[in-house]
mmCIF file of C-alpha atoms in Angstrom:
data_model
loop_
_atom_site.group_PDB
_atom_site.id
_atom_site.type_symbol
_atom_site.label_atom_id
_atom_site.label_comp_id
_atom_site.label_asym_id
_atom_site.label_seq_id
_atom_site.Cartn_x
_atom_site.Cartn_y
_atom_site.Cartn_z
ATOM 1 C CA MET A 19 220.853 7.338 -33.301
ATOM 2 C CA LYS A 20 220.594 11.056 -32.727
ATOM 3 C CA SER A 21 220.365 10.496 -28.959
ATOM 4 C CA LEU A 22 223.942 9.119 -29.067
ATOM 5 C CA GLU A 23 225.487 11.613 -31.467
ATOM 6 C CA ARG A 24 228.148 12.619 -28.918
ATOM 7 C CA GLY A 25 229.241 9.017 -28.590
ATOM 8 C CA VAL A 26 229.787 6.744 -25.618
ATOM 9 C CA LEU A 27 232.578 7.159 -23.070
ATOM 10 C CA ILE A 28 233.612 3.890 -21.398
ATOM 11 C CA VAL A 29 235.690 4.076 -18.230
ATOM 12 C CA GLY A 30 237.735 0.906 -17.787
ATOM 13 C CA GLY A 31 239.531 -1.341 -20.245
ATOM 14 C CA GLY A 32 238.835 -4.736 -18.688
ATOM 15 C CA ILE A 33 236.588 -7.462 -20.072
ATOM 16 C CA ALA A 34 233.375 -5.449 -19.648
ATOM 17 C CA GLY A 35 234.749 -2.208 -21.075
ATOM 18 C CA CYS A 36 236.500 -3.765 -24.061
ATOM 19 C CA SER A 37 233.474 -5.915 -24.881
ATOM 20 C CA LEU A 38 231.135 -2.922 -24.768
ATOM 21 C CA ALA A 39 233.458 -0.860 -26.946
ATOM 22 C CA ILE A 40 233.448 -3.609 -29.579
ATOM 23 C CA ALA A 41 229.696 -4.151 -29.388
ATOM 24 C CA LEU A 42 228.998 -0.447 -29.865
ATOM 25 C CA ALA A 43 231.619 0.119 -32.570
ATOM 26 C CA GLN A 44 230.208 -2.796 -34.568
ATOM 27 C CA ARG A 45 226.920 -0.904 -34.618
ATOM 28 C CA GLY A 46 228.583 2.221 -35.967
ATOM 29 C CA MET A 47 228.631 4.169 -32.714
ATOM 30 C CA ARG A 48 231.496 6.463 -31.715
ATOM 31 C CA VAL A 49 233.316 5.077 -28.692
ATOM 32 C CA THR A 50 236.128 6.277 -26.426
ATOM 33 C CA VAL A 51 237.695 3.986 -23.823
ATOM 34 C CA LEU A 52 239.622 5.334 -20.838
ATOM 35 C CA GLU A 53 242.056 2.962 -19.124
ATOM 36 C CA LYS A 54 243.977 3.991 -16.011
ATOM 37 C CA LEU A 55 247.028 1.870 -16.899
ATOM 38 C CA ASP A 56 249.569 3.626 -19.090
ATOM 39 C CA ALA A 57 249.997 0.446 -21.146
ATOM 40 C CA TRP A 58 247.952 -2.730 -21.607
ATOM 41 C CA ARG A 59 249.085 -4.879 -18.674
ATOM 42 C CA PHE A 60 246.974 -7.661 -17.241
ATOM 43 C CA HIS A 61 247.888 -10.253 -14.673
ATOM 44 C CA SER A 62 248.660 -13.530 -16.369
ATOM 45 C CA SER A 63 246.490 -16.010 -14.544
ATOM 46 C CA GLY A 64 243.861 -17.925 -16.435
ATOM 47 C CA ILE A 65 240.138 -17.666 -16.915
ATOM 48 C CA PHE A 66 237.650 -20.218 -18.103
ATOM 49 C CA ILE A 67 234.726 -19.315 -20.295
ATOM 50 C CA TYR A 68 231.689 -21.548 -20.516
ATOM 51 C CA SER A 69 229.667 -21.927 -23.683
ATOM 52 C CA ASN A 70 227.222 -19.120 -22.878
ATOM 53 C CA GLY A 71 230.204 -16.751 -22.631
ATOM 54 C CA LEU A 72 231.671 -18.079 -25.878
ATOM 55 C CA ALA A 73 228.338 -17.359 -27.590
ATOM 56 C CA GLU A 74 228.622 -13.735 -26.414
ATOM 57 C CA LEU A 75 232.208 -13.513 -27.690
ATOM 58 C CA GLN A 76 230.998 -14.836 -31.043
ATOM 59 C CA LYS A 77 228.672 -11.822 -31.295
ATOM 60 C CA LEU A 78 231.728 -9.590 -30.845
ATOM 61 C CA GLY A 79 233.567 -11.195 -33.767
ATOM 62 C CA VAL A 80 236.463 -12.356 -31.569
ATOM 63 C CA LEU A 81 235.665 -16.040 -31.131
ATOM 64 C CA PRO A 82 238.212 -17.307 -33.714
ATOM 65 C CA GLY A 83 241.022 -15.525 -31.876
ATOM 66 C CA ILE A 84 239.805 -16.831 -28.517
ATOM 67 C CA LEU A 85 239.631 -20.410 -29.818
ATOM 68 C CA ASP A 86 243.106 -20.111 -31.362
ATOM 69 C CA SER A 87 244.653 -18.777 -28.162
ATOM 70 C CA GLY A 88 242.820 -20.885 -25.586
ATOM 71 C CA PHE A 89 242.139 -24.540 -24.928
ATOM 72 C CA ALA A 90 238.684 -26.026 -25.468
ATOM 73 C CA ILE A 91 237.747 -28.951 -23.230
ATOM 74 C CA GLY A 92 236.502 -31.839 -25.332
ATOM 75 C CA GLN A 93 232.916 -32.795 -24.466
ATOM 76 C CA GLY A 94 233.035 -30.407 -21.508
ATOM 77 C CA ARG A 95 234.527 -33.014 -19.180
ATOM 78 C CA ASN A 96 235.043 -32.014 -15.552
ATOM 79 C CA LEU A 97 236.632 -34.563 -13.210
ATOM 80 C CA TYR A 98 236.030 -34.177 -9.462
ATOM 81 C CA TYR A 99 238.567 -35.760 -7.109
ATOM 82 C CA ASP A 100 239.023 -35.688 -3.368
ATOM 83 C CA GLN A 101 242.212 -34.168 -1.969
ATOM 84 C CA HIS A 102 243.958 -37.553 -2.180
ATOM 85 C CA GLY A 103 243.343 -37.912 -5.895
ATOM 86 C CA GLU A 104 240.464 -40.403 -5.644
ATOM 87 C CA LEU A 105 237.791 -39.815 -8.292
ATOM 88 C CA ILE A 106 234.468 -38.616 -6.907
ATOM 89 C CA VAL A 107 232.478 -38.116 -10.115
ATOM 90 C CA GLU A 108 232.719 -36.916 -13.701
ATOM 91 C CA THR A 109 230.354 -34.247 -15.008
ATOM 92 C CA ARG A 110 229.892 -32.710 -18.441
ATOM 93 C CA TYR A 111 229.098 -29.105 -19.248
ATOM 94 C CA PRO A 112 226.622 -28.345 -22.054
ATOM 95 C CA SER A 113 227.025 -26.284 -25.193
ATOM 96 C CA ALA A 114 224.910 -23.143 -25.392
ATOM 97 C CA PRO A 115 221.425 -23.933 -26.754
ATOM 98 C CA GLY A 116 221.309 -24.068 -30.527
ATOM 99 C CA THR A 117 225.113 -24.026 -30.913
ATOM 100 C CA THR A 118 227.998 -26.433 -31.370
ATOM 101 C CA LEU A 119 230.366 -24.220 -29.391
ATOM 102 C CA PRO A 120 232.806 -25.865 -26.971
ATOM 103 C CA PRO A 121 231.177 -26.350 -23.562
ATOM 104 C CA VAL A 122 234.122 -24.689 -21.793
ATOM 105 C CA LEU A 123 237.427 -23.093 -22.756
ATOM 106 C CA GLY A 124 240.436 -21.990 -20.721
ATOM 107 C CA ILE A 125 242.648 -19.076 -21.749
ATOM 108 C CA ARG A 126 245.250 -16.767 -20.233
ATOM 109 C CA ARG A 127 243.654 -13.483 -19.229
ATOM 110 C CA ALA A 128 246.407 -11.574 -21.014
ATOM 111 C CA GLU A 129 245.649 -13.451 -24.231
ATOM 112 C CA MET A 130 241.941 -12.760 -23.929
ATOM 113 C CA HIS A 131 242.614 -9.042 -23.505
ATOM 114 C CA ARG A 132 245.021 -9.081 -26.456
ATOM 115 C CA VAL A 133 242.279 -10.513 -28.686
ATOM 116 C CA LEU A 134 239.772 -7.925 -27.456
ATOM 117 C CA ALA A 135 242.275 -5.073 -27.873
ATOM 118 C CA ASP A 136 243.094 -6.164 -31.432
ATOM 119 C CA ARG A 137 239.396 -6.115 -32.281
ATOM 120 C CA MET A 138 238.965 -2.621 -30.817
ATOM 121 C CA HIS A 139 241.899 -1.315 -32.863
ATOM 122 C CA ALA A 140 240.474 -2.909 -36.016
ATOM 123 C CA LEU A 141 237.161 -1.128 -35.390
ATOM 124 C CA GLY A 142 238.838 2.224 -34.801
ATOM 125 C CA VAL A 143 237.900 2.577 -31.145
ATOM 126 C CA GLU A 144 239.653 5.536 -29.508
ATOM 127 C CA ILE A 145 241.653 4.320 -26.498
ATOM 128 C CA ARG A 146 243.208 6.707 -23.994
ATOM 129 C CA LEU A 147 245.684 4.988 -21.697
ATOM 130 C CA GLY A 148 246.779 6.513 -18.397
ATOM 131 C CA SER A 149 243.423 8.254 -18.109
ATOM 132 C CA THR A 150 240.985 8.477 -15.221
ATOM 133 C CA VAL A 151 237.870 10.530 -14.531
ATOM 134 C CA VAL A 152 238.046 13.279 -11.908
ATOM 135 C CA SER A 153 234.437 14.465 -12.136
ATOM 136 C CA ILE A 154 231.257 13.969 -14.143
ATOM 137 C CA GLU A 155 228.585 16.553 -14.959
ATOM 138 C CA ASP A 156 225.354 15.304 -16.507
ATOM 139 C CA ASN A 157 223.715 18.264 -18.260
ATOM 140 C CA PRO A 158 220.188 17.430 -19.484
ATOM 141 C CA ALA A 159 219.860 20.855 -21.106
ATOM 142 C CA ASN A 160 222.274 20.047 -23.925
ATOM 143 C CA ASP A 161 222.106 16.218 -23.932
ATOM 144 C CA ALA A 162 225.721 15.901 -22.842
ATOM 145 C CA VAL A 163 227.633 14.249 -20.043
ATOM 146 C CA VAL A 164 230.941 16.031 -19.472
ATOM 147 C CA ALA A 165 233.779 14.065 -17.888
ATOM 148 C CA THR A 166 236.839 15.898 -16.582
ATOM 149 C CA LEU A 167 239.965 13.739 -16.821
ATOM 150 C CA ASN A 168 243.107 13.542 -14.706
ATOM 151 C CA ASP A 169 245.046 15.612 -17.238
ATOM 152 C CA GLY A 170 242.510 18.457 -17.009
ATOM 153 C CA SER A 171 240.911 17.769 -20.383
ATOM 154 C CA LYS A 172 237.159 17.358 -20.796
ATOM 155 C CA VAL A 173 235.267 14.753 -22.818
ATOM 156 C CA GLU A 174 231.651 15.164 -23.889
ATOM 157 C CA ALA A 175 229.530 12.066 -24.441
ATOM 158 C CA SER A 176 225.902 11.080 -24.735
ATOM 159 C CA VAL A 177 226.469 8.208 -22.286
ATOM 160 C CA VAL A 178 229.183 7.421 -19.735
ATOM 161 C CA VAL A 179 229.590 3.779 -18.727
ATOM 162 C CA GLY A 180 231.603 2.800 -15.663
ATOM 163 C CA ALA A 181 233.225 -0.533 -16.417
ATOM 164 C CA ASP A 182 236.029 0.100 -13.962
ATOM 165 C CA GLY A 183 235.819 -2.976 -11.800
ATOM 166 C CA ILE A 184 235.015 -3.974 -8.271
ATOM 167 C CA ARG A 185 236.510 -0.781 -6.794
ATOM 168 C CA SER A 186 234.792 1.413 -9.335
ATOM 169 C CA GLN A 187 235.603 5.111 -9.165
ATOM 170 C CA ILE A 188 232.474 5.872 -11.186
ATOM 171 C CA ARG A 189 230.337 3.945 -8.706
ATOM 172 C CA SER A 190 231.700 6.096 -5.891
ATOM 173 C CA MET A 191 230.853 9.245 -7.858
ATOM 174 C CA LEU A 192 227.278 8.093 -8.391
ATOM 175 C CA PHE A 193 226.403 6.374 -5.137
ATOM 176 C CA GLY A 194 229.089 7.186 -2.577
ATOM 177 C CA ASP A 195 231.318 4.682 -0.846
ATOM 178 C CA LEU A 196 229.950 1.193 -1.402
ATOM 179 C CA GLU A 197 232.742 -1.123 -0.324
ATOM 180 C CA PRO A 198 233.078 -4.647 -1.730
ATOM 181 C CA GLU A 199 231.945 -7.357 0.671
ATOM 182 C CA ASP A 200 234.658 -9.707 1.911
ATOM 183 C CA THR A 201 233.259 -13.230 1.414
ATOM 184 C CA GLY A 202 235.797 -14.919 3.674
ATOM 185 C CA PHE A 203 237.419 -16.809 0.786
ATOM 186 C CA GLY A 204 240.832 -16.409 -0.812
ATOM 187 C CA VAL A 205 241.876 -17.595 -4.263
ATOM 188 C CA TRP A 206 245.357 -18.782 -5.271
ATOM 189 C CA ARG A 207 246.429 -18.979 -8.920
ATOM 190 C CA SER A 208 249.560 -20.178 -10.696
ATOM 191 C CA ILE A 209 250.596 -21.019 -14.275
ATOM 192 C CA HIS A 210 252.333 -24.273 -15.255
ATOM 193 C CA ARG A 211 253.367 -26.285 -18.275
ATOM 194 C CA ARG A 212 250.570 -28.619 -19.334
ATOM 195 C CA PRO A 213 251.359 -32.329 -19.481
ATOM 196 C CA PRO A 214 250.109 -33.530 -22.897
ATOM 197 C CA GLU A 215 247.754 -36.057 -21.305
ATOM 198 C CA LEU A 216 245.959 -33.465 -19.163
ATOM 199 C CA ARG A 217 243.067 -32.326 -21.342
ATOM 200 C CA GLU A 218 240.147 -32.054 -18.907
ATOM 201 C CA LYS A 219 239.032 -29.599 -16.278
ATOM 202 C CA ILE A 220 239.819 -30.982 -12.823
ATOM 203 C CA LEU A 221 238.445 -29.903 -9.464
ATOM 204 C CA MET A 222 239.749 -31.438 -6.241
ATOM 205 C CA MET A 223 237.541 -31.155 -3.160
ATOM 206 C CA GLY A 224 239.352 -31.022 0.162
ATOM 207 C CA VAL A 225 238.394 -30.086 3.702
ATOM 208 C CA GLY A 226 237.830 -26.332 3.650
ATOM 209 C CA LYS A 227 239.724 -26.093 0.345
ATOM 210 C CA ARG A 228 239.295 -26.664 -3.386
ATOM 211 C CA LEU A 229 241.993 -26.942 -6.023
ATOM 212 C CA GLY A 230 241.186 -26.680 -9.714
ATOM 213 C CA ILE A 231 243.382 -27.482 -12.705
ATOM 214 C CA MET A 232 242.485 -26.069 -16.106
ATOM 215 C CA PRO A 233 244.308 -26.197 -19.470
ATOM 216 C CA ILE A 234 244.586 -22.697 -20.950
ATOM 217 C CA SER A 235 246.633 -23.339 -24.117
ATOM 218 C CA GLU A 236 248.383 -26.125 -25.980
ATOM 219 C CA ASP A 237 251.335 -25.900 -23.596
ATOM 220 C CA GLN A 238 250.012 -24.307 -20.387
ATOM 221 C CA LEU A 239 247.502 -24.847 -17.590
ATOM 222 C CA TYR A 240 246.656 -22.952 -14.462
ATOM 223 C CA ILE A 241 245.780 -23.788 -10.898
ATOM 224 C CA TYR A 242 242.893 -21.921 -9.290
ATOM 225 C CA ALA A 243 242.528 -22.894 -5.660
ATOM 226 C CA THR A 244 240.406 -21.503 -2.833
ATOM 227 C CA THR A 245 240.733 -21.439 0.934
ATOM 228 C CA ASN A 246 238.701 -20.073 3.789
ATOM 229 C CA GLU A 247 240.304 -16.763 4.757
ATOM 230 C CA PRO A 248 238.096 -15.059 7.377
ATOM 231 C CA GLY A 249 239.237 -11.659 8.492
ATOM 232 C CA HIS A 250 240.932 -10.789 5.196
ATOM 233 C CA PRO A 251 244.472 -11.881 6.243
ATOM 234 C CA ARG A 252 247.545 -10.480 4.514
ATOM 235 C CA TYR A 253 250.343 -12.737 3.314
ATOM 236 C CA ASP A 254 253.997 -11.880 2.829
ATOM 237 C CA PRO A 255 254.474 -11.402 -0.937
ATOM 238 C CA ALA A 256 257.989 -12.830 -0.689
ATOM 239 C CA ARG A 257 256.605 -16.107 0.700
ATOM 240 C CA LEU A 258 253.525 -16.591 -1.478
ATOM 241 C CA HIS A 259 254.969 -19.694 -3.166
ATOM 242 C CA LEU A 260 255.725 -21.300 0.195
ATOM 243 C CA THR A 261 252.366 -20.275 1.631
ATOM 244 C CA MET A 262 250.454 -21.738 -1.302
ATOM 245 C CA ARG A 263 252.331 -25.019 -1.048
ATOM 246 C CA GLU A 264 251.702 -25.146 2.697
ATOM 247 C CA LYS A 265 248.009 -24.386 2.257
ATOM 248 C CA PHE A 266 247.533 -27.306 -0.131
ATOM 249 C CA ALA A 267 250.151 -29.721 1.209
ATOM 250 C CA GLU A 268 247.562 -32.483 1.734
ATOM 251 C CA PHE A 269 246.549 -32.466 -1.944
ATOM 252 C CA SER A 270 248.063 -35.290 -3.976
ATOM 253 C CA GLY A 271 247.195 -37.110 -7.204
ATOM 254 C CA PRO A 272 247.186 -34.702 -10.165
ATOM 255 C CA ALA A 273 248.102 -31.775 -7.872
ATOM 256 C CA THR A 274 251.395 -33.188 -6.563
ATOM 257 C CA ALA A 275 253.762 -32.323 -9.408
ATOM 258 C CA LEU A 276 252.133 -28.941 -9.994
ATOM 259 C CA LEU A 277 252.458 -27.862 -6.371
ATOM 260 C CA GLU A 278 256.089 -28.990 -6.359
ATOM 261 C CA ASP A 279 256.610 -26.787 -9.430
ATOM 262 C CA ILE A 280 255.742 -23.627 -7.441
ATOM 263 C CA ARG A 281 259.210 -22.393 -6.489
ATOM 264 C CA ASP A 282 259.065 -18.607 -6.736
ATOM 265 C CA PRO A 283 256.644 -16.003 -5.330
ATOM 266 C CA SER A 284 256.255 -14.468 -8.793
ATOM 267 C CA GLN A 285 254.438 -17.659 -9.871
ATOM 268 C CA VAL A 286 251.578 -17.065 -7.431
ATOM 269 C CA PHE A 287 248.718 -14.599 -7.670
ATOM 270 C CA TYR A 288 246.615 -14.364 -4.480
ATOM 271 C CA THR A 289 243.501 -12.277 -3.931
ATOM 272 C CA ALA A 290 240.744 -12.094 -1.360
ATOM 273 C CA VAL A 291 237.360 -12.969 -2.860
ATOM 274 C CA GLU A 292 234.933 -10.053 -2.711
ATOM 275 C CA GLU A 293 231.475 -9.292 -4.048
ATOM 276 C CA ILE A 294 229.541 -6.247 -5.159
ATOM 277 C CA ARG A 295 225.751 -6.413 -5.140
ATOM 278 C CA LEU A 296 224.706 -2.959 -6.241
ATOM 279 C CA PRO A 297 220.993 -2.368 -5.620
ATOM 280 C CA GLN A 298 218.868 -0.782 -8.293
ATOM 281 C CA PRO A 299 219.327 1.572 -9.982
ATOM 282 C CA TRP A 300 222.671 0.846 -11.618
ATOM 283 C CA SER A 301 222.514 4.247 -13.308
ATOM 284 C CA ARG A 302 221.982 7.891 -12.555
ATOM 285 C CA GLY A 303 220.846 9.980 -15.489
ATOM 286 C CA ARG A 304 223.039 9.018 -18.442
ATOM 287 C CA VAL A 305 225.809 7.388 -16.393
ATOM 288 C CA LEU A 306 225.677 3.593 -15.933
ATOM 289 C CA LEU A 307 227.663 0.830 -14.228
ATOM 290 C CA ILE A 308 228.249 -2.605 -15.783
ATOM 291 C CA GLY A 309 230.328 -5.709 -15.081
ATOM 292 C CA ASP A 310 232.142 -6.016 -11.755
ATOM 293 C CA ALA A 311 231.378 -2.380 -10.964
ATOM 294 C CA ALA A 312 227.733 -3.432 -10.530
ATOM 295 C CA HIS A 313 227.735 -7.172 -9.811
ATOM 296 C CA ALA A 314 231.164 -8.653 -9.008
ATOM 297 C CA SER A 315 230.717 -12.335 -8.189
ATOM 298 C CA THR A 316 232.676 -15.035 -6.428
ATOM 299 C CA PRO A 317 234.577 -17.237 -8.917
ATOM 300 C CA PHE A 318 233.045 -20.615 -8.093
ATOM 301 C CA MET A 319 230.768 -20.830 -11.157
ATOM 302 C CA GLY A 320 233.239 -19.201 -13.561
ATOM 303 C CA GLN A 321 230.548 -16.840 -14.852
ATOM 304 C CA GLY A 322 231.860 -13.378 -13.938
ATOM 305 C CA GLY A 323 233.474 -12.760 -17.314
ATOM 306 C CA ALA A 324 230.483 -14.150 -19.205
ATOM 307 C CA MET A 325 228.085 -11.853 -17.340
ATOM 308 C CA ALA A 326 230.299 -8.846 -18.166
ATOM 309 C CA ILE A 327 230.374 -9.700 -21.883
ATOM 310 C CA GLU A 328 226.637 -10.297 -21.861
ATOM 311 C CA ASP A 329 226.146 -6.899 -20.208
ATOM 312 C CA ALA A 330 227.988 -5.377 -23.160
ATOM 313 C CA ASN A 331 225.925 -7.064 -25.862
ATOM 314 C CA VAL A 332 222.598 -6.423 -24.131
ATOM 315 C CA LEU A 333 223.413 -2.751 -23.517
ATOM 316 C CA ALA A 334 224.549 -2.238 -27.111
ATOM 317 C CA ASP A 335 221.303 -3.763 -28.374
ATOM 318 C CA MET A 336 219.199 -1.562 -26.108
ATOM 319 C CA LEU A 337 221.067 1.638 -27.002
ATOM 320 C CA GLU A 338 220.825 0.835 -30.712
ATOM 321 C CA LYS A 339 217.033 0.642 -30.466
ATOM 322 C CA GLY A 340 216.986 4.263 -29.302
ATOM 323 C CA GLY A 341 214.738 6.082 -26.890
ATOM 324 C CA ASP A 342 215.373 8.293 -23.902
ATOM 325 C CA VAL A 343 218.901 7.399 -22.806
ATOM 326 C CA ALA A 344 218.303 7.682 -19.061
ATOM 327 C CA GLN A 345 215.258 5.411 -19.333
ATOM 328 C CA VAL A 346 217.174 2.893 -21.429
ATOM 329 C CA LEU A 347 219.898 2.714 -18.795
ATOM 330 C CA LEU A 348 217.352 2.192 -16.023
ATOM 331 C CA ALA A 349 215.687 -0.555 -18.053
ATOM 332 C CA PHE A 350 219.059 -2.217 -18.666
ATOM 333 C CA GLY A 351 219.820 -2.460 -14.951
ATOM 334 C CA ALA A 352 216.362 -3.775 -14.126
ATOM 335 C CA TYR A 353 216.667 -6.422 -16.844
ATOM 336 C CA ARG A 354 220.181 -7.589 -15.990
ATOM 337 C CA GLN A 355 220.051 -7.677 -12.199
ATOM 338 C CA PRO A 356 217.953 -10.867 -11.728
ATOM 339 C CA LYS A 357 220.232 -12.995 -13.903
ATOM 340 C CA CYS A 358 223.431 -11.592 -12.419
ATOM 341 C CA GLN A 359 222.079 -12.052 -8.889
ATOM 342 C CA PHE A 360 221.148 -15.666 -9.704
ATOM 343 C CA VAL A 361 224.755 -16.317 -10.751
ATOM 344 C CA GLN A 362 226.042 -14.634 -7.592
ATOM 345 C CA ASP A 363 223.740 -16.654 -5.348
ATOM 346 C CA VAL A 364 224.609 -20.021 -6.900
ATOM 347 C CA SER A 365 228.315 -19.220 -6.987
ATOM 348 C CA ARG A 366 228.338 -18.242 -3.310
ATOM 349 C CA SER A 367 226.513 -21.428 -2.290
ATOM 350 C CA VAL A 368 228.922 -23.581 -4.316
ATOM 351 C CA GLY A 369 231.843 -21.828 -2.631
ATOM 352 C CA GLU A 370 230.362 -22.482 0.794
ATOM 353 C CA ALA A 371 229.937 -26.181 -0.035
ATOM 354 C CA GLY A 372 233.591 -26.311 -1.053
ATOM 355 C CA GLY A 373 234.612 -24.536 2.139
ATOM 356 C CA LEU A 374 233.163 -27.083 4.577
ATOM 357 C CA GLU A 375 235.690 -27.675 7.319
ATOM 358 C CA ASN A 376 234.261 -30.791 8.987
ATOM 359 C CA ALA A 377 235.774 -33.960 7.513
ATOM 360 C CA ASP A 378 232.635 -36.075 8.022
ATOM 361 C CA THR A 379 230.477 -33.397 6.406
ATOM 362 C CA CYS A 380 232.879 -33.317 3.458
ATOM 363 C CA ILE A 381 232.538 -37.071 3.032
ATOM 364 C CA ALA A 382 228.754 -36.693 2.959
ATOM 365 C CA ARG A 383 229.140 -33.855 0.447
ATOM 366 C CA ASN A 384 231.210 -36.068 -1.834
ATOM 367 C CA VAL A 385 228.607 -38.847 -1.619
ATOM 368 C CA ARG A 386 225.925 -36.358 -2.638
ATOM 369 C CA MET A 387 228.094 -35.178 -5.527
ATOM 370 C CA ARG A 388 228.259 -38.721 -6.917
ATOM 371 C CA GLU A 389 224.489 -38.866 -6.934
ATOM 372 C CA GLN A 390 223.584 -35.307 -7.861
ATOM 373 C CA ALA A 391 226.463 -33.349 -9.441
ATOM 374 C CA GLN A 392 225.415 -33.761 -13.087
ATOM 375 C CA ALA A 393 221.818 -32.873 -12.271
ATOM 376 C CA ASP A 394 223.087 -29.737 -10.489
ATOM 377 C CA VAL A 395 225.085 -28.717 -13.576
ATOM 378 C CA ASP A 396 222.138 -29.314 -15.881
ATOM 379 C CA ASN A 397 219.754 -27.435 -13.597
ATOM 380 C CA PHE A 398 222.053 -24.417 -13.320
ATOM 381 C CA TYR A 399 222.362 -23.986 -17.092
ATOM 382 C CA ARG A 400 218.659 -24.647 -17.651
ATOM 383 C CA ARG A 401 217.815 -21.889 -15.168
ATOM 384 C CA LEU A 402 220.516 -19.586 -16.570
ATOM 385 C CA HIS A 403 219.125 -19.821 -20.105
ATOM 386 C CA ALA A 404 215.539 -19.487 -18.849
ATOM 387 C CA PHE A 405 216.234 -15.805 -18.111
ATOM 388 C CA ASP A 406 216.754 -15.228 -21.842
ATOM 389 C CA LEU A 407 213.756 -17.343 -22.897
ATOM 390 C CA ALA A 408 211.519 -15.313 -20.595
ATOM 391 C CA VAL A 409 212.051 -12.172 -22.688
ATOM 392 C CA ALA A 410 212.700 -13.722 -26.114
#
C-alpha cells in the first residue's frame, strides 16, 4: 500500500473515528487519531445497535466486548404502547442476513467507547488527546497532506479523514459553513435501574411525543423520548428534570415509575435533533468526511451509529485495494450516500409520524400500526440490505 505509506490521520474519536482506526489498523495501516477532548469522556446516555450494526462491529473484533457490556433483546421484541400504557402492537426485528446475531442490543455510549478504545490500544493506534486541526494543506507534488495542529506541530499523512461529528471542523475547512439543519424535534434521555422483568424494547406513542425504554445492561435501562421543539428552544439546565417530567406527564404504564425516578437535572440529557445532508463530493483531494460529519441522521431508526461503523469498514476495504487515493475517496462518497440518505429519509418520516399533534390522527396512526408495523419493519431491513446485494 505504497499510496498510504504516510499513514492515515483521523480527526475525531467518536464512533466513526474509532471504528475507522480499528478497521485500518487491522489491515496493517499506520493510523493516528486526534481527539479534541483531553481525556476520554462521553455522555452516558444509551444507544441501541441493530443487527446490521452488530455485524459491522464483529468485523472490528469488538463484538464480544459489546455483547458483554450491553443487553441483547431476545428475539428482537419491540412493544408499542399508547401514552396510557395500552398495547398497540408487538413487532420483531430481524437478525442480519446469514447471521445468528442478536436483532438489537442496547448499551451505554460510554461502555461502547471503552470497548472501542481498548481495541485501538491493543492494535497500537496512536491517539493524541486534546488535539485539533488548525489548517490542512494537500500537496499532490509529494503525496502528502499536512495538518497543522493546535499546539503548532505538523502531521503528514497520505489521507486525512474528518470524523469529527455534526459540527465538523474539517467539513468547514473543505466546504465552508454548512450548518446542521434543525429538524424541529428534541430528544430527552435518562438512565435508570432496570427492573428484572423489563427485557424488551418499548416505544410509547403519544400525541406529538414518543417515549422509548431500552435495557442497556443487566442492571440499567435508558429512556429516549422525543418532542416537537420548533424554533430550537432553550431550556434551563437547572430545571431539566422538572421539564422532562412535565413534558411527558400524560405517559403512564411502564413509564410512570421511571419518570418519577427523575429527580435531578444531572439525570437528563437534552439535545435538539439536527441533520447533515452533505451533497457530493464528501471529499476534496485526499481529505474525506465520514459519519455524522457527512450524514448525521435523526435518531428515529437507531441507525446513525451503524452507518458510521459501516462507513469505517467500507472505507478501509476500499483503501486496502489501492489506487489513486483521491479517486478512491470520491468513489467511497458516491457509494455510501444512497444508503445513508435512505436511512435519513425513513428516519425523518418515522419521526414525523411520531410527532403528529392531532389526537384523532394519532388514533388512526395507531390503528395502521396494528395492521402494518411488522411489514414496515421487514420492508425497511429488506431495502437496507438490498444496497449491499446490489454491489455484491
